[in-house]
PDB file of C-alpha atoms in Angstrom:
ATOM      1  CA  MET A   1      -0.081  -0.018   0.006  1.00 46.00           C
ATOM      2  CA  LEU A   2       2.700   2.392   0.843  1.00 47.00           C
ATOM      3  CA  LYS A   3       5.429   1.024  -1.461  1.00 51.00           C
ATOM      4  CA  ASP A   4       4.730   3.528  -4.215  1.00 53.00           C
ATOM      5  CA  PHE A   5       5.244   6.384  -1.798  1.00 45.00           C
ATOM      6  CA  PHE A   6       8.482   4.926  -0.390  1.00 48.00           C
ATOM      7  CA  ALA A   7       9.801   4.141  -3.896  1.00 51.00           C
ATOM      8  CA  ARG A   8       9.054   7.711  -5.005  1.00 48.00           C
ATOM      9  CA  ALA A   9      10.886   9.129  -1.960  1.00 46.00           C
ATOM     10  CA  ALA A  10      13.950   6.981  -2.576  1.00 49.00           C
ATOM     11  CA  GLN A  11      14.585   8.653  -5.794  1.00 46.00           C
ATOM     12  CA  TYR A  12      14.955  11.958  -4.016  1.00 42.00           C
ATOM     13  CA  LEU A  13      16.538  11.038  -0.688  1.00 43.00           C
ATOM     14  CA  PRO A  14      20.092  12.040  -0.665  1.00 43.00           C
ATOM     15  CA  ALA A  15      22.733   9.255  -1.169  1.00 42.00           C
ATOM     16  CA  SER A  16      25.200  11.283   0.811  1.00 38.00           C
ATOM     17  CA  GLY A  17      23.374  10.761   4.034  1.00 37.00           C
ATOM     18  CA  ARG A  18      22.823  14.360   4.907  1.00 42.00           C
ATOM     19  CA  ARG A  19      21.063  15.234   8.168  1.00 46.00           C
ATOM     20  CA  VAL A  20      17.908  16.279   6.396  1.00 44.00           C
ATOM     21  CA  GLY A  21      17.606  13.034   4.570  1.00 48.00           C
ATOM     22  CA  SER A  22      18.369  11.066   7.630  1.00 54.00           C
ATOM     23  CA  ILE A  23      15.689  12.778   9.641  1.00 54.00           C
ATOM     24  CA  ALA A  24      13.179  12.264   6.791  1.00 52.00           C
ATOM     25  CA  ARG A  25      13.978   8.552   6.580  1.00 55.00           C
ATOM     26  CA  ARG A  26      13.492   8.157  10.304  1.00 62.00           C
ATOM     27  CA  GLN A  27      10.012   9.884  10.115  1.00 58.00           C
ATOM     28  CA  ARG A  28       9.082   7.774   7.264  1.00 57.00           C
ATOM     29  CA  LEU A  29      10.017   4.425   9.043  1.00 63.00           C
ATOM     30  CA  LEU A  30       8.414   5.471  12.174  1.00 64.00           C
ATOM     31  CA  ALA A  31       5.205   6.240  10.306  1.00 61.00           C
ATOM     32  CA  GLU A  32       5.411   2.981   8.363  1.00 61.00           C
ATOM     33  CA  LYS A  33       5.759   0.936  11.560  1.00 68.00           C
ATOM     34  CA  GLN A  34       2.640   2.869  13.061  1.00 62.00           C
ATOM     35  CA  HIS A  35       0.708   1.920  10.023  1.00 58.00           C
ATOM     36  CA  ARG A  36       1.736  -1.792  10.163  1.00 66.00           C
ATOM     37  CA  ASP A  37       0.941  -1.934  13.891  1.00 66.00           C
ATOM     38  CA  LEU A  38      -2.525  -0.521  13.426  1.00 61.00           C
ATOM     39  CA  MET A  39      -3.299  -2.727  10.380  1.00 64.00           C
ATOM     40  CA  SER A  40      -2.275  -5.762  12.490  1.00 68.00           C
ATOM     41  CA  SER A  41      -4.664  -4.643  15.338  1.00 63.00           C
ATOM     42  CA  HIS A  42      -7.375  -4.114  12.748  1.00 61.00           C
ATOM     43  CA  GLU A  43      -7.082  -7.660  11.375  1.00 69.00           C
ATOM     44  CA  ALA A  44      -6.880  -9.128  14.879  1.00 68.00           C
ATOM     45  CA  LEU A  45     -10.192  -7.367  15.830  1.00 63.00           C
ATOM     46  CA  ARG A  46     -11.799  -8.646  12.619  1.00 66.00           C
ATOM     47  CA  ARG A  47     -10.835 -12.259  13.497  1.00 71.00           C
ATOM     48  CA  GLN A  48     -12.093 -11.787  17.104  1.00 67.00           C
ATOM     49  CA  LEU A  49     -15.426 -10.446  15.778  1.00 65.00           C
ATOM     50  CA  ALA A  50     -15.769 -13.456  13.406  1.00 69.00           C
ATOM     51  CA  ARG A  51     -15.041 -16.036  16.248  1.00 70.00           C
ATOM     52  CA  LEU A  52     -17.566 -14.279  18.526  1.00 64.00           C
ATOM     53  CA  GLU A  53     -20.258 -14.457  15.898  1.00 63.00           C
ATOM     54  CA  ALA A  54     -19.534 -18.120  15.230  1.00 67.00           C
ATOM     55  CA  GLU A  55     -19.645 -18.948  18.946  1.00 65.00           C
ATOM     56  CA  LEU A  56     -22.698 -16.941  20.042  1.00 61.00           C
ATOM     57  CA  LEU A  57     -25.081 -16.971  17.134  1.00 57.00           C
ATOM     58  CA  PRO A  58     -25.868 -20.723  17.392  1.00 60.00           C
ATOM     59  CA  HIS A  59     -27.314 -19.922  20.941  1.00 56.00           C
ATOM     60  CA  SER A  60     -29.519 -17.226  19.669  1.00 54.00           C
ATOM     61  CA  ASP A  61     -32.826 -17.581  17.677  1.00 52.00           C
ATOM     62  CA  GLY A  62     -30.815 -17.179  14.459  1.00 49.00           C
ATOM     63  CA  SER A  63     -30.663 -13.418  14.462  1.00 52.00           C
ATOM     64  CA  ARG A  64     -27.807 -11.274  15.489  1.00 48.00           C
ATOM     65  CA  ASP A  65     -29.834  -9.791  18.425  1.00 50.00           C
ATOM     66  CA  GLY A  66     -31.568 -12.890  19.519  1.00 51.00           C
ATOM     67  CA  ALA A  67     -29.279 -13.860  22.476  1.00 54.00           C
ATOM     68  CA  PRO A  68     -28.870 -11.523  25.501  1.00 53.00           C
ATOM     69  CA  GLY A  69     -25.554  -9.690  25.258  1.00 59.00           C
ATOM     70  CA  VAL A  70     -24.718 -10.847  21.655  1.00 57.00           C
ATOM     71  CA  ARG A  71     -25.769  -7.602  20.054  1.00 60.00           C
ATOM     72  CA  GLY A  72     -23.971  -5.429  22.566  1.00 64.00           C
ATOM     73  CA  SER A  73     -20.792  -7.427  22.282  1.00 61.00           C
ATOM     74  CA  LEU A  74     -20.822  -7.307  18.407  1.00 59.00           C
ATOM     75  CA  GLU A  75     -21.544  -3.512  18.436  1.00 67.00           C
ATOM     76  CA  GLU A  76     -18.586  -2.948  20.807  1.00 66.00           C
ATOM     77  CA  LEU A  77     -16.287  -4.993  18.567  1.00 59.00           C
ATOM     78  CA  ASN A  78     -17.552  -3.263  15.459  1.00 64.00           C
ATOM     79  CA  ALA A  79     -16.867   0.125  17.139  1.00 65.00           C
ATOM     80  CA  SER A  80     -13.333  -1.023  17.962  1.00 61.00           C
ATOM     81  CA  VAL A  81     -12.769  -2.110  14.428  1.00 61.00           C
ATOM     82  CA  ASP A  82     -13.962   1.303  13.266  1.00 64.00           C
ATOM     83  CA  ASP A  83     -11.597   3.031  15.600  1.00 62.00           C
ATOM     84  CA  VAL A  84      -8.672   1.073  14.292  1.00 58.00           C
ATOM     85  CA  ARG A  85      -9.692   1.691  10.731  1.00 62.00           C
ATOM     86  CA  ARG A  86      -9.667   5.449  11.423  1.00 60.00           C
ATOM     87  CA  GLY A  87      -6.381   5.201  13.126  1.00 57.00           C
ATOM     88  CA  SER A  88      -5.042   3.248  10.212  1.00 62.00           C
ATOM     89  CA  GLY A  89      -6.172   5.883   7.783  1.00 60.00           C
ATOM     90  CA  ALA A  90      -4.553   8.592   9.797  1.00 67.00           C
ATOM     91  CA  ALA A  91      -1.292   6.636   9.878  1.00 70.00           C
ATOM     92  CA  ARG A  92      -1.362   6.170   6.216  1.00 73.00           C
ATOM     93  CA  ARG A  93      -1.806   9.895   5.633  1.00 75.00           C
ATOM     94  CA  SER A  94       1.063  10.584   8.205  1.00 80.00           C
ATOM     95  CA  SER A  95       3.265   8.169   6.124  1.00 83.00           C
ATOM     96  CA  ARG A  96       2.463   9.976   2.909  1.00 85.00           C
ATOM     97  CA  GLU A  97       3.111  13.345   4.502  1.00 90.00           C
ATOM     98  CA  ALA A  98       6.516  12.175   5.637  1.00 88.00           C
ATOM     99  CA  VAL A  99       7.460  11.027   2.235  1.00 90.00           C
ATOM    100  CA  TRP A 100       6.320  14.319   0.660  1.00 93.00           C
ATOM    101  CA  GLY A 101       8.252  16.146   3.314  1.00 92.00           C
ATOM    102  CA  ALA A 102      11.452  14.392   2.301  1.00 92.00           C
ATOM    103  CA  VAL A 103      10.847  14.860  -1.309  1.00 94.00           C
ATOM    104  CA  TYR A 104      10.033  18.617  -0.743  1.00 95.00           C
ATOM    105  CA  ARG A 105      13.111  19.370   1.416  1.00 94.00           C
ATOM    106  CA  ASP A 106      15.555  17.786  -1.033  1.00 94.00           C
ATOM    107  CA  THR A 107      13.860  19.586  -4.003  1.00 96.00           C
ATOM    108  CA  VAL A 108      14.215  23.047  -2.543  1.00 96.00           C
ATOM    109  CA  ALA A 109      17.543  22.478  -0.906  1.00 94.00           C
ATOM    110  CA  GLN A 110      19.665  24.258  -3.596  1.00 93.00           C
ATOM    111  CA  SER A 111      17.043  26.685  -4.843  1.00 97.00           C
ATOM    112  CA  SER A 112      18.394  29.974  -6.309  1.00 96.00           C
ATOM    113  CA  TRP A 113      15.309  31.990  -5.481  1.00 97.00           C
ATOM    114  CA  PHE A 114      13.675  30.281  -2.611  1.00 97.00           C
ATOM    115  CA  THR A 115      16.284  31.280   0.047  1.00 95.00           C
ATOM    116  CA  ASP A 116      14.153  31.804   3.132  1.00 95.00           C
ATOM    117  CA  GLN A 117      12.871  28.311   3.535  1.00 94.00           C
ATOM    118  CA  ALA A 118      11.389  28.665   7.112  1.00 91.00           C
ATOM    119  CA  VAL A 119       7.805  27.397   6.523  1.00 92.00           C
ATOM    120  CA  SER A 120       5.307  25.765   9.017  1.00 86.00           C
ATOM    121  CA  PRO A 121       3.020  23.328   7.042  1.00 85.00           C
ATOM    122  CA  GLY A 122       0.224  21.451   8.383  1.00 72.00           C
ATOM    123  CA  ARG A 123      -2.891  22.000  10.553  1.00 74.00           C
ATOM    124  CA  TRP A 124      -4.620  25.100   8.989  1.00 75.00           C
ATOM    125  CA  ALA A 125      -1.718  25.713   6.701  1.00 84.00           C
ATOM    126  CA  VAL A 126      -0.953  23.872   3.454  1.00 93.00           C
ATOM    127  CA  GLY A 127       0.894  20.563   3.747  1.00 93.00           C
ATOM    128  CA  TYR A 128       4.038  19.197   2.183  1.00 95.00           C
ATOM    129  CA  PRO A 129       2.409  17.847  -1.005  1.00 95.00           C
ATOM    130  CA  PHE A 130       1.099  21.457  -1.711  1.00 96.00           C
ATOM    131  CA  LEU A 131       4.375  23.112  -1.004  1.00 97.00           C
ATOM    132  CA  TYR A 132       6.164  20.571  -3.180  1.00 97.00           C
ATOM    133  CA  VAL A 133       3.812  20.932  -6.125  1.00 97.00           C
ATOM    134  CA  LEU A 134       3.780  24.774  -5.734  1.00 98.00           C
ATOM    135  CA  TYR A 135       7.476  24.922  -5.787  1.00 98.00           C
ATOM    136  CA  ARG A 136       7.788  22.769  -8.941  1.00 98.00           C
ATOM    137  CA  VAL A 137       5.011  24.857 -10.724  1.00 98.00           C
ATOM    138  CA  LEU A 138       6.804  28.088  -9.902  1.00 98.00           C
ATOM    139  CA  ASP A 139      10.402  26.829 -10.655  1.00 97.00           C
ATOM    140  CA  GLU A 140       9.486  25.037 -13.914  1.00 97.00           C
ATOM    141  CA  SER A 141       6.349  26.556 -15.476  1.00 97.00           C
ATOM    142  CA  ARG A 142       7.524  30.203 -14.543  1.00 97.00           C
ATOM    143  CA  PRO A 143       4.039  31.880 -14.126  1.00 98.00           C
ATOM    144  CA  THR A 144       3.961  35.553 -14.647  1.00 97.00           C
ATOM    145  CA  SER A 145       0.554  36.425 -12.997  1.00 98.00           C
ATOM    146  CA  ILE A 146      -0.315  34.808  -9.705  1.00 98.00           C
ATOM    147  CA  LEU A 147      -3.420  35.103  -7.578  1.00 98.00           C
ATOM    148  CA  GLU A 148      -3.444  33.658  -4.115  1.00 98.00           C
ATOM    149  CA  LEU A 149      -6.688  33.386  -2.017  1.00 98.00           C
ATOM    150  CA  GLY A 150      -5.561  33.295   1.640  1.00 96.00           C
ATOM    151  CA  LEU A 151      -2.331  34.549   3.089  1.00 97.00           C
ATOM    152  CA  GLY A 152      -0.252  31.951   4.589  1.00 94.00           C
ATOM    153  CA  GLN A 153       2.678  29.529   4.274  1.00 95.00           C
ATOM    154  CA  SER A 154       2.263  29.216   0.466  1.00 96.00           C
ATOM    155  CA  THR A 155       2.833  33.018   0.326  1.00 97.00           C
ATOM    156  CA  LYS A 156       6.266  32.619   1.715  1.00 96.00           C
ATOM    157  CA  VAL A 157       7.109  30.620  -1.487  1.00 97.00           C
ATOM    158  CA  THR A 158       5.116  32.570  -4.112  1.00 97.00           C
ATOM    159  CA  ALA A 159       6.341  36.014  -2.849  1.00 97.00           C
ATOM    160  CA  GLN A 160      10.044  35.031  -2.959  1.00 97.00           C
ATOM    161  CA  TYR A 161       9.462  33.644  -6.464  1.00 98.00           C
ATOM    162  CA  ALA A 162       7.726  36.953  -7.599  1.00 97.00           C
ATOM    163  CA  ALA A 163      10.375  39.039  -5.964  1.00 96.00           C
ATOM    164  CA  HIS A 164      13.205  37.020  -7.812  1.00 95.00           C
ATOM    165  CA  GLY A 165      11.414  37.038 -11.146  1.00 89.00           C
ATOM    166  CA  THR A 166      11.136  39.636 -13.867  1.00 87.00           C
ATOM    167  CA  ALA A 167       7.772  41.447 -14.200  1.00 92.00           C
ATOM    168  CA  VAL A 168       5.926  38.889 -12.131  1.00 96.00           C
ATOM    169  CA  GLY A 169       2.546  40.004 -10.705  1.00 96.00           C
ATOM    170  CA  HIS A 170       1.567  38.499  -7.384  1.00 98.00           C
ATOM    171  CA  THR A 171      -1.751  39.303  -5.763  1.00 98.00           C
ATOM    172  CA  VAL A 172      -2.958  37.962  -2.424  1.00 98.00           C
ATOM    173  CA  VAL A 173      -6.575  38.153  -1.033  1.00 98.00           C
ATOM    174  CA  GLU A 174      -6.924  38.015   2.765  1.00 97.00           C
ATOM    175  CA  HIS A 175      -9.727  39.042   5.060  1.00 97.00           C
ATOM    176  CA  ASP A 176      -8.001  39.388   8.497  1.00 96.00           C
ATOM    177  CA  PRO A 177      -5.949  42.530   9.039  1.00 97.00           C
ATOM    178  CA  GLU A 178      -4.611  41.226  12.378  1.00 97.00           C
ATOM    179  CA  TRP A 179      -3.299  38.160  10.608  1.00 95.00           C
ATOM    180  CA  ILE A 180      -1.720  40.206   7.924  1.00 97.00           C
ATOM    181  CA  ALA A 181       0.163  42.206  10.504  1.00 96.00           C
ATOM    182  CA  ALA A 182       1.268  39.168  12.443  1.00 96.00           C
ATOM    183  CA  PHE A 183       2.435  37.421   9.242  1.00 95.00           C
ATOM    184  CA  GLY A 184       4.321  40.574   8.206  1.00 94.00           C
ATOM    185  CA  ALA A 185       6.122  40.761  11.535  1.00 94.00           C
ATOM    186  CA  ASN A 186       7.770  37.487  10.744  1.00 92.00           C
ATOM    187  CA  PHE A 187       8.041  37.525   6.957  1.00 94.00           C
ATOM    188  CA  ALA A 188       8.826  40.763   5.107  1.00 92.00           C
ATOM    189  CA  LEU A 189       6.514  40.713   2.050  1.00 94.00           C
ATOM    190  CA  PRO A 190       8.331  42.234  -0.924  1.00 93.00           C
ATOM    191  CA  SER A 191       7.068  45.141  -2.853  1.00 93.00           C
ATOM    192  CA  THR A 192       6.154  42.875  -5.758  1.00 94.00           C
ATOM    193  CA  THR A 193       3.311  41.231  -3.623  1.00 97.00           C
ATOM    194  CA  ARG A 194       0.137  43.171  -3.454  1.00 97.00           C
ATOM    195  CA  ILE A 195      -2.530  42.429  -0.703  1.00 97.00           C
ATOM    196  CA  HIS A 196      -6.259  43.052  -1.025  1.00 98.00           C
ATOM    197  CA  THR A 197      -7.974  43.047   2.375  1.00 98.00           C
ATOM    198  CA  LEU A 198     -11.522  41.991   1.766  1.00 98.00           C
ATOM    199  CA  ASP A 199     -14.070  41.301   4.334  1.00 97.00           C
ATOM    200  CA  LEU A 200     -15.830  38.014   4.562  1.00 96.00           C
ATOM    201  CA  THR A 201     -19.551  37.844   3.680  1.00 95.00           C
ATOM    202  CA  THR A 202     -21.999  34.981   3.625  1.00 93.00           C
ATOM    203  CA  ALA A 203     -23.556  34.353   0.252  1.00 88.00           C
ATOM    204  CA  GLU A 204     -26.840  32.389  -0.419  1.00 89.00           C
ATOM    205  CA  LEU A 205     -26.463  30.150  -3.389  1.00 87.00           C
ATOM    206  CA  PRO A 206     -29.125  29.143  -5.920  1.00 85.00           C
ATOM    207  CA  ASP A 207     -29.319  25.683  -4.555  1.00 84.00           C
ATOM    208  CA  GLY A 208     -30.193  27.047  -1.059  1.00 84.00           C
ATOM    209  CA  GLU A 209     -26.701  26.427   0.398  1.00 86.00           C
ATOM    210  CA  THR A 210     -24.605  29.235   1.900  1.00 89.00           C
ATOM    211  CA  ALA A 211     -20.860  29.858   1.592  1.00 91.00           C
ATOM    212  CA  LEU A 212     -18.292  32.236   2.879  1.00 94.00           C
ATOM    213  CA  ARG A 213     -16.822  34.479   0.278  1.00 95.00           C
ATOM    214  CA  TYR A 214     -14.648  37.624  -0.012  1.00 97.00           C
ATOM    215  CA  ASP A 215     -16.845  40.716  -0.256  1.00 97.00           C
ATOM    216  CA  GLY A 216     -16.102  42.540  -3.558  1.00 96.00           C
ATOM    217  CA  PHE A 217     -13.747  39.750  -4.797  1.00 97.00           C
ATOM    218  CA  ALA A 218     -14.489  40.009  -8.607  1.00 95.00           C
ATOM    219  CA  ALA A 219     -14.307  43.799  -8.614  1.00 96.00           C
ATOM    220  CA  ALA A 220     -10.908  43.732  -6.750  1.00 97.00           C
ATOM    221  CA  VAL A 221      -9.096  41.121  -8.911  1.00 97.00           C
ATOM    222  CA  GLY A 222     -11.252  40.234 -11.860  1.00 91.00           C
ATOM    223  CA  SER A 223      -9.862  42.662 -14.322  1.00 94.00           C
ATOM    224  CA  ALA A 224      -6.500  40.984 -14.630  1.00 97.00           C
ATOM    225  CA  THR A 225      -5.730  37.470 -16.040  1.00 98.00           C
ATOM    226  CA  TYR A 226      -3.739  34.761 -14.222  1.00 98.00           C
ATOM    227  CA  ASP A 227      -1.690  31.811 -15.193  1.00 97.00           C
ATOM    228  CA  LEU A 228      -1.455  30.506 -11.522  1.00 98.00           C
ATOM    229  CA  ILE A 229      -4.371  30.656  -9.040  1.00 98.00           C
ATOM    230  CA  VAL A 230      -3.700  29.208  -5.488  1.00 98.00           C
ATOM    231  CA  VAL A 231      -6.845  28.684  -3.431  1.00 97.00           C
ATOM    232  CA  ASP A 232      -6.505  28.317   0.322  1.00 95.00           C
ATOM    233  CA  GLY A 233      -9.181  30.778   1.581  1.00 91.00           C
ATOM    234  CA  PRO A 234     -11.515  31.702   3.021  1.00 94.00           C
ATOM    235  CA  PHE A 235     -12.323  29.259   5.870  1.00 82.00           C
ATOM    236  CA  GLY A 236     -14.075  26.187   4.505  1.00 78.00           C
ATOM    237  CA  GLY A 237     -14.046  23.500   7.295  1.00 72.00           C
ATOM    238  CA  GLY A 238     -17.379  21.726   7.681  1.00 71.00           C
ATOM    239  CA  ALA A 239     -19.121  23.826   4.908  1.00 79.00           C
ATOM    240  CA  GLU A 240     -21.118  22.018   2.227  1.00 85.00           C
ATOM    241  CA  ARG A 241     -19.835  24.684  -0.179  1.00 89.00           C
ATOM    242  CA  ALA A 242     -16.506  26.195   0.284  1.00 92.00           C
ATOM    243  CA  ARG A 243     -14.038  28.617  -1.479  1.00 95.00           C
ATOM    244  CA  ILE A 244     -16.424  29.467  -4.342  1.00 96.00           C
ATOM    245  CA  ASP A 245     -14.931  32.851  -5.272  1.00 96.00           C
ATOM    246  CA  ILE A 246     -12.762  31.416  -7.953  1.00 97.00           C
ATOM    247  CA  LEU A 247     -15.756  30.495  -9.913  1.00 96.00           C
ATOM    248  CA  ASP A 248     -16.239  34.225 -10.633  1.00 96.00           C
ATOM    249  CA  LEU A 249     -12.940  34.132 -12.611  1.00 97.00           C
ATOM    250  CA  ILE A 250     -13.542  31.332 -15.001  1.00 96.00           C
ATOM    251  CA  PRO A 251     -13.096  31.710 -17.865  1.00 97.00           C
ATOM    252  CA  GLN A 252     -12.408  35.410 -18.408  1.00 97.00           C
ATOM    253  CA  ALA A 253      -9.597  35.771 -15.867  1.00 97.00           C
ATOM    254  CA  LEU A 254      -7.540  32.611 -16.952  1.00 98.00           C
ATOM    255  CA  GLU A 255      -4.553  32.760 -19.270  1.00 98.00           C
ATOM    256  CA  GLU A 256      -4.346  30.245 -22.051  1.00 97.00           C
ATOM    257  CA  ARG A 257      -1.725  28.368 -20.007  1.00 98.00           C
ATOM    258  CA  PHE A 258      -2.902  28.018 -16.432  1.00 98.00           C
ATOM    259  CA  ILE A 259      -2.696  26.021 -13.304  1.00 98.00           C
ATOM    260  CA  ILE A 260      -5.237  26.057 -10.406  1.00 98.00           C
ATOM    261  CA  MET A 261      -4.331  24.669  -6.966  1.00 98.00           C
ATOM    262  CA  LEU A 262      -7.097  23.970  -4.488  1.00 98.00           C
ATOM    263  CA  ASP A 263      -6.155  23.018  -0.858  1.00 96.00           C
ATOM    264  CA  ASP A 264      -8.198  20.795   1.476  1.00 94.00           C
ATOM    265  CA  TYR A 265      -9.689  18.781  -1.317  1.00 96.00           C
ATOM    266  CA  ASN A 266     -10.358  16.056   1.297  1.00 94.00           C
ATOM    267  CA  ARG A 267     -13.255  18.052   2.523  1.00 94.00           C
ATOM    268  CA  PRO A 268     -16.774  17.893   0.916  1.00 93.00           C
ATOM    269  CA  GLY A 269     -17.086  21.680   0.383  1.00 93.00           C
ATOM    270  CA  GLU A 270     -13.812  21.811  -1.640  1.00 95.00           C
ATOM    271  CA  GLN A 271     -14.671  18.748  -3.579  1.00 96.00           C
ATOM    272  CA  ARG A 272     -17.895  20.389  -4.803  1.00 95.00           C
ATOM    273  CA  THR A 273     -15.972  23.605  -5.758  1.00 96.00           C
ATOM    274  CA  ALA A 274     -13.461  21.476  -7.710  1.00 97.00           C
ATOM    275  CA  ALA A 275     -16.357  19.797  -9.511  1.00 97.00           C
ATOM    276  CA  ALA A 276     -17.758  23.207 -10.214  1.00 96.00           C
ATOM    277  CA  ILE A 277     -14.468  24.487 -11.588  1.00 98.00           C
ATOM    278  CA  ALA A 278     -14.212  21.519 -13.978  1.00 98.00           C
ATOM    279  CA  LYS A 279     -17.829  22.120 -15.013  1.00 97.00           C
ATOM    280  CA  ALA A 280     -17.176  25.767 -15.710  1.00 98.00           C
ATOM    281  CA  LEU A 281     -13.989  24.952 -17.700  1.00 98.00           C
ATOM    282  CA  ASP A 282     -16.043  22.389 -19.736  1.00 98.00           C
ATOM    283  CA  ALA A 283     -18.803  24.972 -20.387  1.00 98.00           C
ATOM    284  CA  ALA A 284     -16.276  27.468 -21.683  1.00 98.00           C
ATOM    285  CA  GLY A 285     -14.685  24.906 -23.994  1.00 98.00           C
ATOM    286  CA  ILE A 286     -11.401  24.959 -22.064  1.00 98.00           C
ATOM    287  CA  ALA A 287      -9.587  21.626 -22.187  1.00 98.00           C
ATOM    288  CA  HIS A 288      -7.990  20.771 -18.797  1.00 98.00           C
ATOM    289  CA  GLU A 289      -6.284  17.987 -16.903  1.00 98.00           C
ATOM    290  CA  THR A 290      -6.927  17.326 -13.151  1.00 98.00           C
ATOM    291  CA  THR A 291      -5.424  15.238 -10.370  1.00 98.00           C
ATOM    292  CA  ARG A 292      -5.285  14.817  -6.541  1.00 96.00           C
ATOM    293  CA  TYR A 293      -2.220  14.759  -4.330  1.00 96.00           C
ATOM    294  CA  SER A 294      -2.617  13.259  -0.885  1.00 93.00           C
ATOM    295  CA  GLY A 295      -0.666  13.646   2.368  1.00 92.00           C
ATOM    296  CA  GLU A 296      -2.257  14.744   5.757  1.00 91.00           C
ATOM    297  CA  LYS A 297      -4.715  16.664   3.540  1.00 93.00           C
ATOM    298  CA  ASP A 298      -5.465  16.473  -0.165  1.00 95.00           C
ATOM    299  CA  LEU A 299      -4.636  19.029  -2.945  1.00 97.00           C
ATOM    300  CA  TRP A 300      -6.627  19.277  -6.231  1.00 98.00           C
ATOM    301  CA  VAL A 301      -4.863  20.549  -9.319  1.00 98.00           C
ATOM    302  CA  ALA A 302      -6.192  21.566 -12.718  1.00 98.00           C
ATOM    303  CA  THR A 303      -4.067  22.610 -15.603  1.00 98.00           C
ATOM    304  CA  SER A 304      -4.154  23.538 -19.225  1.00 98.00           C
ATOM    305  CA  PRO A 305      -3.152  20.498 -21.385  1.00 98.00           C
ATOM    306  CA  ASP A 306       0.304  21.794 -22.192  1.00 97.00           C
ATOM    307  CA  LEU A 307       1.010  21.771 -18.393  1.00 98.00           C
ATOM    308  CA  ARG A 308      -0.413  18.353 -17.723  1.00 97.00           C
ATOM    309  CA  PHE A 309       3.026  17.325 -16.514  1.00 97.00           C
ATOM    310  CA  PHE A 310       2.070  18.952 -13.204  1.00 97.00           C
ATOM    311  CA  THR A 311      -0.720  16.316 -12.773  1.00 97.00           C
ATOM    312  CA  SER A 312       1.922  13.569 -12.453  1.00 94.00           C
ATOM    313  CA  LEU A 313       4.623  14.786 -10.186  1.00 93.00           C
TER     314      LEU A 313
END
């Protein structure tokens, strides 16, 4: 199950045994052991459940709840199995994140433009798969007009790229002035990065759902065109519809060559938005390729056909 991820990481881990590579390998091996242990517990519980059913059901009236205590015991075991399954899924995601972390660190180690590499991925911030794909996109596709929804860890990468490049436009949309100030106290945003501070508002959608969005978003950024759009805002956790502002930009604000990156694709709200993006591209007759990258969280990527390479990193 995890072999593909470890095989991929092995291509990038340094043969010289540098400290970064060594730490990454230890993290990976620890996560792999955690996953194996949880899977073993999962299988043991499954066997225990099967034995209990075989022993107790003959003494019932033939149904699962016919004998006193049988139903309760089976429900407890099933709950335990579900707990182990959830733990196994979390361990698998941790293993993937560790591999992506190793790949990311080795990829950016000798970067000529990404020199301040102090980032804090995870939790509310983007994860290592996002950072890795973002760096590859910037370093290899060389976008010239970047729009970022949500100020955060990814901004530390995009802002340095824009400052190092020639005539690169970089626009960030953020709703929280306090967060902008706190972020700026620890990372000096270059003059090439422009921030639009837009309040959040709740929009009622035609299907009856509601979604948070940036107030005045299209008016603020919709007159330009972009070849890279990074979507990690506004808040979307638990919402049925999330981060819908980008739909206001399709197709008129997209360059012919484009990449769209949507964080938190593991959540239903973002999955619906990704589907709506693909539908809008189809309706506009814009060919595109899509993929998902998974770690602790999921990343969804859509590209123009000529940039399909970035769906197979």
